[in-house]
XYZ file of C-alpha atoms in Angstrom:
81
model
C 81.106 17.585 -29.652
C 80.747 15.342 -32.740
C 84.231 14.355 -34.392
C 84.658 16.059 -37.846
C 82.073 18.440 -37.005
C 82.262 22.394 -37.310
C 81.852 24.374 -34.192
C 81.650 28.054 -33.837
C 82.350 30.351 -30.844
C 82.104 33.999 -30.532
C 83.392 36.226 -27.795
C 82.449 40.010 -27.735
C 84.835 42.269 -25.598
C 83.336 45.641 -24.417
C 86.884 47.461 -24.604
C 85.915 50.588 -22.888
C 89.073 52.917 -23.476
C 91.449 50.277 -25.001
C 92.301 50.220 -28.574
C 91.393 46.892 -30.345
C 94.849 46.766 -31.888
C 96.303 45.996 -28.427
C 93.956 42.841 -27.672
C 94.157 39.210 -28.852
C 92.130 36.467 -27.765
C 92.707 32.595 -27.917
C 91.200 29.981 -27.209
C 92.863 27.626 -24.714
C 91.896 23.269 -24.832
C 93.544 20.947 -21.895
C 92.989 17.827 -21.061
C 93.371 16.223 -17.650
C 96.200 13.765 -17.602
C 95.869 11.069 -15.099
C 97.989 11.715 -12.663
C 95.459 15.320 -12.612
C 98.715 17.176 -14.010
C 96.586 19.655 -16.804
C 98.485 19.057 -20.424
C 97.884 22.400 -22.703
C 96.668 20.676 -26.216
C 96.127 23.276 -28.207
C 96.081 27.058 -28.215
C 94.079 28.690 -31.456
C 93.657 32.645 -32.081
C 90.137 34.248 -32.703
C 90.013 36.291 -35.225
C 88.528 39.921 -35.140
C 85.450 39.903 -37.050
C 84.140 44.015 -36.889
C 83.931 46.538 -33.999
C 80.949 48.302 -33.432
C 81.057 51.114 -31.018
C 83.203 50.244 -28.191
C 82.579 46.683 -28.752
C 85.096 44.172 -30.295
C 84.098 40.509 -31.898
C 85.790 38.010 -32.086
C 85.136 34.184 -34.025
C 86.551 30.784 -34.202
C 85.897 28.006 -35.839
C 86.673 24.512 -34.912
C 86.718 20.956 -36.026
C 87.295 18.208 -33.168
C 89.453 15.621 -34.705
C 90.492 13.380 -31.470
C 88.047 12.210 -29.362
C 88.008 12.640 -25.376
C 87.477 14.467 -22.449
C 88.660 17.903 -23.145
C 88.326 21.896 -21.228
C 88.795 25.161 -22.670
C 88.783 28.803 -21.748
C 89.494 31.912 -23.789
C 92.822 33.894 -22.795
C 92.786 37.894 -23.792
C 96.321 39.402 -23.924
C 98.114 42.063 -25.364
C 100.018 41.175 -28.312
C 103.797 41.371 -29.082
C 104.671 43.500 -31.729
């Protein structure tokens, strides 16, 4: 990833019999700390983009602004109301 550049991730969810209103998805970024501890840096919530069928999209964009060595993964939970 280039610093100050815009990235942009999509994740489509086949939902089968759930309801799109009871799903949120986030994007998750660590880093590992030296000691190999994992530090949580950031959390950042996709937003729903359409739903087509049974099928639910979701986007994010993202600018890097610190450089390093970084992971991510996408969480899906059910939101609180």
């Amino acid at each position: 990833l280039i610093l100050g550049e815009k990235y942009f991730g999509e994740i489509i969810l086949d939902l089968k019999e759930l309801s799109s209103t009871n799903i949120g998805v986030e994007m998750v970024i660590t880093k590992l700390k030296p000691n190999k501890d994992v530090e949580i840096i950031e959390c950042r919530e996709l937003k729903q983009m359409k739903i087509k069928g049974m099928k639910a999209y979701y986007a994010i964009e993202l600018i890097p602004a610190n450089p390093g060595n970084y992971h991510y993964g996408f969480r899906v939970y059910r939101p609180k109301f």
